[in-house]
Coordinates of C-alpha atoms (C1' of nucleotides) in Angstrom, one line a residue:
Chain A
X1290 CA -17.4 106.6 -34.3
X1291 CA -14.1 107.9 -35.2
X1292 CA -12.2 110.7 -33.1
X1293 CA -9.5 113.1 -34.2
X1294 CA -6.6 110.7 -33.5
X1295 CA -8.0 108.3 -36.3
X1296 CA -8.3 111.4 -38.1
X1297 CA -4.6 112.5 -37.5
X1298 CA -3.1 109.3 -38.3
X1299 CA -5.4 108.6 -41.4
X1300 CA -3.9 112.1 -43.0
X1301 CA -0.7 111.5 -41.5
X1302 CA -0.4 108.2 -43.3
X1303 CA -1.7 109.3 -46.7
X1304 CA 0.6 111.8 -46.8
X1305 CA 4.0 110.1 -45.9
X1306 CA 3.0 107.3 -48.1
X1307 CA 2.8 110.2 -51.3
X1308 CA -0.8 109.6 -51.7
X1309 CA -0.9 112.8 -51.1
X1310 CA 1.2 114.5 -53.1
X1311 CA 3.4 118.0 -52.0
X1312 CA 1.5 120.5 -53.0
X1313 CA -2.1 119.3 -52.4
X1314 CA -4.1 121.8 -51.2
X1315 CA -5.9 120.7 -47.4
X1316 CA -9.1 122.9 -47.2
X1317 CA -10.4 122.7 -43.8
X1318 CA -14.3 123.0 -45.6
X1319 CA -13.5 120.2 -48.1
X1320 CA -12.0 117.8 -44.7
X1321 CA -14.8 118.9 -42.3
X1322 CA -17.4 117.6 -44.9
X1323 CA -15.0 114.4 -45.7
X1324 CA -14.8 113.3 -42.0
X1325 CA -18.1 114.5 -41.2
X1326 CA -17.0 116.7 -38.3
X1327 CA -16.4 120.7 -37.8
X1328 CA -14.0 123.0 -38.4
X1329 CA -12.9 123.7 -34.6
X1330 CA -11.7 120.0 -33.9
X1331 CA -10.5 119.5 -37.7
X1332 CA -8.2 122.9 -37.1
X1333 CA -6.4 121.1 -34.6
X1334 CA -5.7 118.1 -36.8
X1335 CA -4.3 120.5 -39.3
X1336 CA -2.2 122.3 -36.6
X1337 CA -1.1 119.3 -35.4
X1338 CA 0.2 118.3 -38.7
X1339 CA 1.4 121.9 -39.4
X1340 CA 3.5 121.3 -36.3
X1341 CA 5.3 117.8 -37.7
X1342 CA 5.7 119.6 -40.7
X1343 CA 3.3 117.6 -42.8
X1344 CA 1.6 120.6 -43.9
X1345 CA 2.8 124.2 -44.8
X1346 CA 0.0 126.8 -43.4
X1347 CA -0.7 130.0 -45.2
X1348 CA -2.5 132.6 -43.4
X1349 CA -6.1 133.3 -45.4
X1350 CA -4.8 131.6 -48.1
X1351 CA -4.6 127.8 -47.5
X1352 CA -3.2 124.7 -46.2
X1353 CA -0.4 122.9 -48.6
X1354 CA 0.7 119.1 -48.2
X1355 CA 4.2 120.5 -47.7
X1356 CA 7.3 119.7 -50.2
X1357 CA 10.1 117.2 -49.2
X1358 CA 12.9 119.1 -47.9
X1359 CA 16.3 117.6 -48.7
X1360 CA 18.1 119.8 -46.1
X1361 CA 15.8 117.9 -43.3
X1362 CA 16.4 115.1 -44.4
X1363 CA 20.1 115.6 -44.2
X1364 CA 19.8 116.5 -40.7
X1365 CA 18.0 113.7 -40.0
X1366 CA 20.2 110.9 -41.3
X1367 CA 22.8 112.9 -39.8
X1368 CA 21.2 112.8 -36.2
X1369 CA 20.2 109.0 -36.8
X1370 CA 23.4 108.2 -37.5
X1371 CA 25.2 109.2 -34.8
X1372 CA 23.2 108.6 -32.3
X1373 CA 22.4 105.0 -34.0
X1374 CA 26.5 104.3 -34.0
X1375 CA 26.4 104.9 -29.9
X1376 CA 23.5 102.9 -29.6
X1377 CA 24.6 99.8 -31.5
X1378 CA 28.0 99.9 -30.1
X1379 CA 26.6 100.1 -26.6
X1380 CA 24.4 97.0 -27.3
X1381 CA 28.1 95.5 -28.3
X1382 CA 29.9 96.3 -25.6
X1383 CA 28.1 96.4 -22.6
X1384 CA 28.6 94.1 -19.7
X1385 CA 25.6 92.7 -18.9
X1386 CA 24.4 89.7 -21.1
X1387 CA 22.1 90.5 -24.0
X1388 CA 18.4 89.8 -23.3
X1389 CA 18.0 86.9 -25.1
X1390 CA 14.3 88.2 -25.7
X1391 CA 16.0 91.4 -27.8
X1392 CA 17.9 89.8 -29.7
X1393 CA 15.1 87.3 -31.0
X1394 CA 12.7 90.0 -31.2
X1395 CA 15.6 91.6 -34.0
X1396 CA 15.8 88.4 -35.3
X1397 CA 12.3 87.9 -36.0
X1398 CA 11.9 91.2 -37.6
X1399 CA 14.5 90.3 -39.9
X1400 CA 12.6 87.5 -40.8
X1401 CA 9.1 89.3 -41.7
X1402 CA 11.1 91.7 -43.5
X1403 CA 13.0 88.8 -45.5
X1404 CA 9.2 88.3 -46.4
X1405 CA 8.2 91.2 -47.2
X1406 CA 10.2 91.2 -50.2
X1407 CA 8.6 89.1 -52.2
X1408 CA 5.1 90.3 -51.5
X1409 CA 2.7 92.9 -53.5
X1410 CA 2.8 95.7 -51.4
X1411 CA 6.7 94.9 -50.9
X1412 CA 8.1 99.0 -50.1
X1413 CA 5.6 99.2 -47.4
X1414 CA 5.9 96.2 -45.8
X1415 CA 9.7 96.8 -46.0
X1416 CA 9.9 100.1 -44.5
X1417 CA 7.4 99.3 -41.9
X1418 CA 9.9 96.3 -40.5
X1419 CA 12.7 98.8 -41.1
X1420 CA 10.8 101.4 -38.9
X1421 CA 10.6 98.2 -36.2
X1422 CA 14.4 97.1 -36.5
X1423 CA 15.6 100.2 -36.0
X1424 CA 12.7 101.2 -33.5
X1425 CA 14.2 97.7 -31.8
X1426 CA 17.4 98.8 -31.4
X1427 CA 16.7 102.3 -29.7
X1428 CA 14.4 100.1 -27.2
X1429 CA 17.3 97.8 -25.9
X1430 CA 19.1 100.6 -25.3
X1431 CA 16.6 102.4 -23.4
X1432 CA 16.2 105.3 -25.6
X1433 CA 12.7 105.0 -27.2
X1434 CA 12.2 108.2 -26.3
X1435 CA 14.8 109.5 -28.5
X1436 CA 13.1 107.3 -31.3
X1437 CA 9.7 108.8 -30.7
X1438 CA 11.1 112.1 -30.8
X1439 CA 12.6 111.6 -33.7
X1440 CA 9.7 110.2 -35.6
X1441 CA 7.9 113.6 -34.6
X1442 CA 10.3 115.5 -37.2
X1443 CA 10.2 112.9 -40.0
X1444 CA 8.1 113.6 -42.2
X1445 CA 10.6 114.3 -45.0
X1446 CA 13.1 111.5 -44.6
X1447 CA 10.0 109.2 -44.5
X1448 CA 9.0 110.6 -48.2
X1449 CA 12.3 110.2 -49.0
X1450 CA 13.1 107.2 -48.3
X1451 CA 10.1 106.0 -50.0
X1452 CA 10.9 108.0 -53.4
X1453 CA 14.3 106.2 -53.2
X1454 CA 13.5 102.8 -53.0
X1455 CA 11.7 103.7 -56.4
X1456 CA 15.4 103.9 -58.2
X1457 CA 16.1 100.0 -57.7
X1458 CA 15.8 96.7 -55.3
X1459 CA 18.1 97.8 -52.8
X1460 CA 16.2 95.9 -50.5
X1461 CA 18.1 93.0 -50.3
X1462 CA 21.1 95.1 -49.6
X1463 CA 19.5 97.2 -46.7
X1464 CA 18.4 93.8 -45.2
X1465 CA 21.9 92.3 -45.1
X1466 CA 23.2 95.7 -43.6
X1467 CA 20.7 94.9 -41.0
X1468 CA 22.2 91.2 -40.4
X1469 CA 25.4 92.7 -40.3
X1470 CA 24.4 95.0 -37.6
X1471 CA 22.9 92.3 -35.5
X1472 CA 25.8 89.8 -35.9
X1473 CA 28.4 92.6 -34.9
X1474 CA 26.2 93.2 -31.5
X1475 CA 25.7 89.2 -30.9
X1476 CA 29.7 89.3 -31.7
X1477 CA 30.1 92.0 -29.7
X1478 CA 32.3 93.4 -32.6
X1479 CA 32.6 96.9 -32.4
X1480 CA 35.0 97.8 -35.0
X1481 CA 33.2 97.9 -38.2
X1482 CA 29.9 99.5 -36.5
X1483 CA 30.5 102.9 -37.4
X1484 CA 31.3 102.3 -41.0
X1485 CA 28.0 100.1 -41.6
X1486 CA 25.7 102.4 -40.0
X1487 CA 26.9 105.4 -42.0
X1488 CA 26.8 103.7 -45.2
X1489 CA 23.3 102.2 -44.1
X1490 CA 21.5 105.5 -43.0
X1491 CA 23.1 107.3 -45.9
X1492 CA 22.5 105.0 -48.2
X1493 CA 23.2 107.3 -51.5
X1494 CA 21.8 110.6 -51.0
X1495 CA 21.1 111.2 -54.5
X1496 CA 20.0 114.2 -54.5
X1497 CA 20.6 114.5 -58.5
X1498 CA 18.4 111.5 -58.8
X1499 CA 15.1 112.9 -56.8
X1500 CA 16.0 116.3 -58.8
X1501 CA 15.6 114.4 -62.2
X1502 CA 12.4 112.6 -61.6
X1503 CA 10.5 114.5 -58.6
X1504 CA 11.5 117.6 -58.8
X1505 CA 7.8 119.1 -58.1
X1506 CA 7.9 116.8 -54.8
X1507 CA 10.7 118.8 -53.7
X1508 CA 11.0 121.7 -51.7
X1509 CA 13.0 123.7 -54.1
X1510 CA 13.5 127.8 -55.3
X1511 CA 10.6 127.4 -57.6
X1512 CA 11.0 129.6 -61.0
X1513 CA 7.0 130.8 -60.9
X1514 CA 7.4 132.4 -63.8
X1515 CA 7.9 130.0 -66.8
Chain B
X888 CA -1.5 144.6 -30.5
X889 CA -0.3 141.2 -28.9
X890 CA -0.9 138.0 -30.9
X891 CA -0.7 134.0 -30.6
X892 CA 2.9 134.3 -30.4
X893 CA 3.5 136.2 -27.8
X894 CA 0.8 135.1 -25.2
X895 CA 3.1 132.0 -26.4
X896 CA 6.2 133.0 -25.6
X897 CA 4.9 134.5 -22.4
X898 CA 3.6 131.6 -21.2
X899 CA 6.8 130.0 -22.0
X900 CA 9.0 131.7 -20.5
X901 CA 7.1 132.0 -17.1
X902 CA 6.8 128.2 -17.2
X903 CA 10.6 127.6 -17.7
X904 CA 11.3 129.9 -15.6
X905 CA 9.1 128.1 -12.6
X906 CA 7.3 131.3 -12.0
X907 CA 4.3 129.1 -12.9
X908 CA 5.1 126.3 -10.5
X909 CA 4.6 122.7 -11.9
X910 CA 0.7 121.7 -10.8
X911 CA -0.4 125.5 -11.3
X912 CA -3.6 125.4 -13.3
X913 CA -3.9 127.0 -16.7
X914 CA -7.7 127.5 -17.4
X915 CA -9.1 128.8 -20.8
X916 CA -11.4 131.3 -19.2
X917 CA -9.1 133.1 -16.6
X918 CA -6.2 133.0 -19.5
X919 CA -8.8 135.1 -22.1
X920 CA -9.7 137.3 -19.9
X921 CA -6.1 137.8 -18.8
X922 CA -4.8 138.3 -22.4
X923 CA -8.7 139.8 -23.5
X924 CA -8.6 137.4 -26.2
X925 CA -11.1 134.7 -27.0
X926 CA -10.8 130.9 -26.1
X927 CA -10.5 130.0 -29.8
X928 CA -7.1 131.3 -30.4
X929 CA -6.2 130.7 -27.0
X930 CA -7.0 127.2 -27.4
X931 CA -4.6 127.3 -30.0
X932 CA -1.9 128.6 -27.3
X933 CA -2.8 125.9 -24.9
X934 CA -2.1 122.8 -27.6
X935 CA 1.0 124.1 -29.0
X936 CA 2.0 124.3 -25.2
X937 CA 0.7 120.4 -24.5
X938 CA 2.7 119.5 -27.7
X939 CA 5.7 120.7 -26.3
X940 CA 4.8 119.0 -22.7
X941 CA 5.0 122.6 -20.7
X942 CA 1.3 121.7 -19.9
X943 CA -0.2 118.4 -19.4
X944 CA -4.0 118.5 -20.8
X945 CA -6.7 116.3 -18.7
X946 CA -10.0 116.4 -20.5
X947 CA -13.0 118.3 -19.3
X948 CA -11.0 118.8 -16.2
X949 CA -8.0 121.0 -16.7
X950 CA -4.7 121.8 -17.7
X951 CA -1.8 121.2 -15.3
X952 CA 1.5 123.0 -15.9
X953 CA 3.7 119.3 -16.5
X954 CA 5.9 118.3 -13.5
X955 CA 9.5 118.0 -14.1
X956 CA 10.3 114.6 -15.6
X957 CA 14.0 113.7 -14.9
X958 CA 13.5 110.4 -17.3
X959 CA 13.1 113.2 -19.9
X960 CA 16.0 114.8 -18.6
X961 CA 18.3 112.0 -19.0
X962 CA 17.1 111.6 -22.4
X963 CA 17.6 114.7 -23.5
X964 CA 21.2 114.6 -21.8
X965 CA 21.9 111.5 -23.5
X966 CA 20.8 113.5 -27.0
X967 CA 23.0 116.3 -26.3
X968 CA 26.0 114.9 -25.4
X969 CA 26.3 112.0 -27.9
X970 CA 25.7 114.7 -30.8
X971 CA 28.0 117.8 -29.2
X972 CA 30.7 115.0 -28.8
X973 CA 30.5 114.8 -32.4
X974 CA 30.1 118.6 -33.3
X975 CA 32.8 119.3 -31.6
X976 CA 35.3 117.1 -32.6
X977 CA 34.0 117.9 -36.2
X978 CA 34.8 121.6 -35.4
X979 CA 38.6 120.6 -34.4
X980 CA 39.6 118.4 -36.8
X981 CA 38.0 120.0 -39.8
X982 CA 40.3 120.4 -42.8
X983 CA 39.1 123.8 -43.3
X984 CA 40.2 127.0 -41.5
X985 CA 38.0 127.8 -38.8
X986 CA 35.6 130.9 -39.5
X987 CA 37.2 133.3 -37.6
X988 CA 33.7 135.2 -36.9
X989 CA 32.9 131.9 -35.7
X990 CA 35.2 131.8 -33.1
X991 CA 35.4 135.7 -32.0
X992 CA 31.0 135.3 -31.6
X993 CA 32.2 132.0 -29.0
X994 CA 34.6 134.2 -26.9
X995 CA 32.0 137.5 -27.3
X996 CA 29.8 135.1 -25.8
X997 CA 32.3 133.8 -23.1
X998 CA 32.8 137.2 -22.1
X999 CA 29.5 138.1 -21.6
X1000 CA 28.6 134.9 -19.7
X1001 CA 32.1 136.0 -17.4
X1002 CA 30.2 139.4 -16.6
X1003 CA 26.5 137.7 -15.9
X1004 CA 28.2 136.0 -12.9
X1005 CA 28.6 138.8 -11.0
X1006 CA 25.3 140.6 -12.0
X1007 CA 21.8 140.4 -10.0
X1008 CA 20.0 138.2 -11.9
X1009 CA 23.0 136.4 -12.4
X1010 CA 21.5 132.6 -13.2
X1011 CA 19.2 133.4 -15.5
X1012 CA 21.6 135.6 -17.6
X1013 CA 24.3 132.7 -17.4
X1014 CA 21.8 130.4 -18.6
X1015 CA 20.9 132.5 -21.5
X1016 CA 24.4 132.8 -22.6
X1017 CA 25.3 129.3 -21.7
X1018 CA 22.5 128.6 -24.6
X1019 CA 23.8 130.8 -26.9
X1020 CA 27.3 129.2 -26.9
X1021 CA 26.1 125.5 -27.3
X1022 CA 23.8 126.9 -30.4
X1023 CA 27.1 128.6 -31.7
X1024 CA 28.7 125.4 -31.5
X1025 CA 25.7 123.5 -33.5
X1026 CA 25.7 126.6 -36.0
X1027 CA 29.4 126.6 -36.9
X1028 CA 28.7 123.1 -37.5
X1029 CA 26.1 124.0 -39.2
X1030 CA 23.5 121.7 -37.2
X1031 CA 21.0 124.6 -36.0
X1032 CA 18.2 122.6 -37.5
X1033 CA 19.1 119.9 -34.5
X1034 CA 19.4 122.6 -31.9
X1035 CA 16.1 123.9 -32.8
X1036 CA 14.5 120.3 -32.6
X1037 CA 16.2 119.6 -29.4
X1038 CA 14.7 123.1 -28.5
X1039 CA 11.0 121.9 -28.5
X1040 CA 11.4 119.3 -26.2
X1041 CA 13.3 121.2 -23.6
X1042 CA 11.2 122.1 -20.7
X1043 CA 11.8 119.5 -18.7
X1044 CA 15.5 120.0 -18.8
X1045 CA 15.5 123.7 -18.4
X1046 CA 13.5 123.5 -15.7
X1047 CA 16.3 121.0 -14.2
X1048 CA 19.0 123.3 -15.0
X1049 CA 17.4 126.0 -13.4
X1050 CA 16.9 123.9 -10.2
X1051 CA 20.1 122.4 -10.3
X1052 CA 22.3 125.7 -10.2
X1053 CA 20.6 127.0 -6.9
X1054 CA 22.5 124.4 -5.0
X1055 CA 25.7 126.0 -5.0
X1056 CA 27.5 128.3 -7.4
X1057 CA 28.8 126.4 -10.4
X1058 CA 29.1 128.8 -13.0
X1059 CA 32.6 129.4 -12.5
X1060 CA 33.4 125.9 -13.1
X1061 CA 30.7 125.8 -16.2
X1062 CA 32.3 128.6 -17.7
X1063 CA 35.6 127.1 -17.4
X1064 CA 34.5 124.1 -18.9
X1065 CA 33.4 126.4 -22.2
X1066 CA 36.8 128.0 -22.0
X1067 CA 38.1 124.0 -22.4
X1068 CA 36.0 123.1 -25.1
X1069 CA 37.0 126.4 -27.3
X1070 CA 40.5 125.8 -26.6
X1071 CA 40.2 122.3 -27.8
X1072 CA 39.0 123.5 -31.1
X1073 CA 41.3 126.1 -31.8
X1074 CA 44.2 124.3 -30.7
X1075 CA 42.6 121.2 -32.6
X1076 CA 43.4 118.9 -29.8
X1077 CA 40.5 116.0 -30.0
X1078 CA 41.8 114.2 -27.1
X1079 CA 39.6 115.2 -24.3
X1080 CA 36.7 116.1 -26.3
X1081 CA 34.6 113.3 -25.6
X1082 CA 35.3 113.4 -21.4
X1083 CA 34.8 117.2 -21.2
X1084 CA 31.6 117.1 -23.1
X1085 CA 30.3 114.3 -21.4
X1086 CA 30.9 115.9 -18.1
X1087 CA 30.1 119.5 -18.8
X1088 CA 26.6 118.5 -19.9
X1089 CA 25.8 115.8 -16.9
X1090 CA 26.8 118.3 -14.5
X1091 CA 25.8 115.8 -11.7
X1092 CA 22.7 114.2 -12.7
X1093 CA 21.7 114.9 -8.7
X1094 CA 18.4 113.4 -8.8
X1095 CA 18.6 113.0 -5.0
X1096 CA 19.2 116.6 -4.3
X1097 CA 15.8 117.6 -6.2
X1098 CA 13.6 114.9 -4.3
X1099 CA 14.7 116.4 -1.4
X1100 CA 14.5 119.7 -1.7
X1101 CA 11.7 120.0 -4.8
X1102 CA 9.9 116.7 -4.9
X1103 CA 6.5 118.5 -5.6
X1104 CA 7.8 120.2 -8.8
X1105 CA 8.9 116.6 -9.5
X1106 CA 6.9 114.0 -11.6
X1107 CA 7.1 110.9 -9.0
X1108 CA 4.5 108.8 -8.1
X1109 CA 2.2 110.2 -6.2
X1110 CA 0.8 109.1 -3.1
X1111 CA -2.4 111.0 -3.4
X1112 CA -3.9 109.0 -0.3
X1113 CA -2.1 110.6 2.4
Chain C
dA720 C1' -5.3 144.5 -76.9
dT721 C1' -4.1 146.2 -71.9
dA722 C1' -4.2 147.7 -67.9
dC723 C1' -6.6 148.7 -64.0
dC724 C1' -10.2 149.0 -60.9
dT725 C1' -14.3 146.7 -58.3
dG726 C1' -17.2 143.3 -56.7
dT727 C1' -17.6 138.5 -55.8
dT728 C1' -15.9 134.5 -53.4
dC729 C1' -13.0 131.5 -52.1
dT730 C1' -9.7 131.1 -48.1
dT731 C1' -8.5 131.1 -42.7
dG732 C1' -8.9 133.7 -38.1
dT733 C1' -11.9 134.9 -34.2
dA734 C1' -15.9 135.2 -31.3
dT735 C1' -19.6 132.9 -28.9
dA736 C1' -23.5 129.6 -28.0
dC737 C1' -24.2 125.1 -26.5
dA738 C1' -22.7 119.9 -25.4
dA739 C1' -20.7 117.3 -22.0
dG740 C1' -18.1 115.6 -18.8
dA741 C1' -16.3 116.3 -13.7
dT742 C1' -16.1 118.2 -9.4
dT743 C1' -17.9 120.8 -5.8
dT744 C1' -21.3 121.8 -2.7
dC745 C1' -25.3 121.4 0.1
dC746 C1' -29.5 119.6 1.2
dG747 C1' -31.7 115.6 3.2
dT748 C1' -31.8 111.5 5.7
dC749 C1' -30.0 108.1 8.7
Chain D
dG711 C1' -22.8 114.3 13.3
dA712 C1' -21.7 111.1 9.3
dC713 C1' -23.1 109.5 5.0
dG714 C1' -25.6 109.6 0.5
dG715 C1' -27.6 111.8 -3.3
dA716 C1' -29.1 115.3 -6.5
dA717 C1' -28.0 119.8 -8.5
dA718 C1' -25.2 123.6 -9.4
dT719 C1' -21.0 124.9 -11.2
dC720 C1' -17.2 124.2 -12.5
dT721 C1' -13.7 122.4 -16.3
dT722 C1' -13.0 121.4 -22.0
dG723 C1' -15.0 119.9 -26.3
dT724 C1' -17.7 121.2 -30.2
dA725 C1' -20.3 123.7 -33.7
dT726 C1' -21.6 127.9 -35.8
dA727 C1' -22.3 132.6 -37.4
dC728 C1' -19.3 136.2 -38.8
dA729 C1' -14.7 138.6 -39.7
dA730 C1' -11.0 140.1 -42.9
dG731 C1' -7.6 139.1 -45.7
dA732 C1' -6.8 137.2 -50.5
dA733 C1' -7.1 135.9 -55.6
dC734 C1' -9.8 135.8 -59.0
dA735 C1' -13.4 137.3 -62.5
dG736 C1' -15.7 140.5 -65.2
dG737 C1' -15.9 145.2 -67.0
dT738 C1' -14.4 149.8 -68.3
dA739 C1' -11.8 153.1 -69.6
dT740 C1' -7.3 154.2 -71.9

DNA sequence: ATACCTGTTCTTGTATACAAGATTTCCGTC
DNA sequence: GACGGAAATCTTGTATACAAGAACAGGTAT
């Protein structure tokens, strides 16, 4: 038996992987037939999706998968950048010895990420372990609470990253920066952290590339009269 | 005609001002009678309240106003502290001249806050303009998005502050720190910002005081067997 | 051809009846 | 009196019928 939580997870996944494209219509009756459930619990799911900006609700008209909002992307990048600089510096400079278990976990994750690069679904696997790495940093600093908080507003950023990684193979570069971050923690070298984290999270915020190639995924002033 | 948005605002306000105490029961039928509305739209409101941690839903049992979670309070303080240090430093050191309008707005707010100290409902009025001051800082740095994001997870912190301000009159002290922050911006003096903001937001996180005087408002391991 | 009005058919929003689980009450038994 | 169990009565969860608004198609008048 599938429940509301499963439906929520599945729709979230389809939207975040762009399987459901921005602008797609999510009608209540269609979904209630697809998942063999009545409209009432399904509306709960849709309300949750709206809350996390996965969809936009137009009353009495319909529910659309939201367009990627670059403003939201920039704000989240700034938020994460500011937080993670502080978190990594804290980990690198704390008096207590680093928990061995934590460092091993980080190395393990980087190993998985390296494996992922060659595989079929390289991007999805890579992104999964990329999230795992950053979440692990938050966890070591006792800040999973904030990681989870950010995840609740992460749709636009998550989709942005997927489109961005299509441009060219930057996977190795990103992995290399992860290694630099881990090194500065284990070596307790605070110096370069700000710069590394800043560059790592900002990648190149290349709005122009997205505007050219994925204009119909973006939340832009729409010229309906064409 | 009152709508869902009004009901949501009202309940949020009653909870955050502790008019509705932690542990209070919010039954769907009771609320639907109070607001003369059917259970369906009312459940939407309750779901939203649950989402923002105003209430805890125990399936088939009931909805309770959430107990204040000190862990959440500490995490939000760290988040705001880290962000606002960066924001204030940015404002104080940006190349462009400070927008006159912004500085005037901040001074205006501090004036209102000073007025509030003497009044009847001093604490509520003070807190209102306190929020206005900090939000204004976010706004000047182009980060209202993040202010709003934080507000969505702000119940525990907001209630914590209200209880904390009851301890003694710290209103003048807080106002003074606001003046210091504004001064360091206008004087472009980055030096003391980290320390001021850190102290300002952490006040004294005096968990002991709350545990002694408001234990029944807190989310503690409950010893039901007494 | 075009503008406009109207009815049909979509959409989501609301009310309500019923289902399912948890708690409490109360009566019978020991 | 104390304990146990069944039934009544709470609670929220689900399904469904209906209401209300928006979009669209079709026909008509200009």
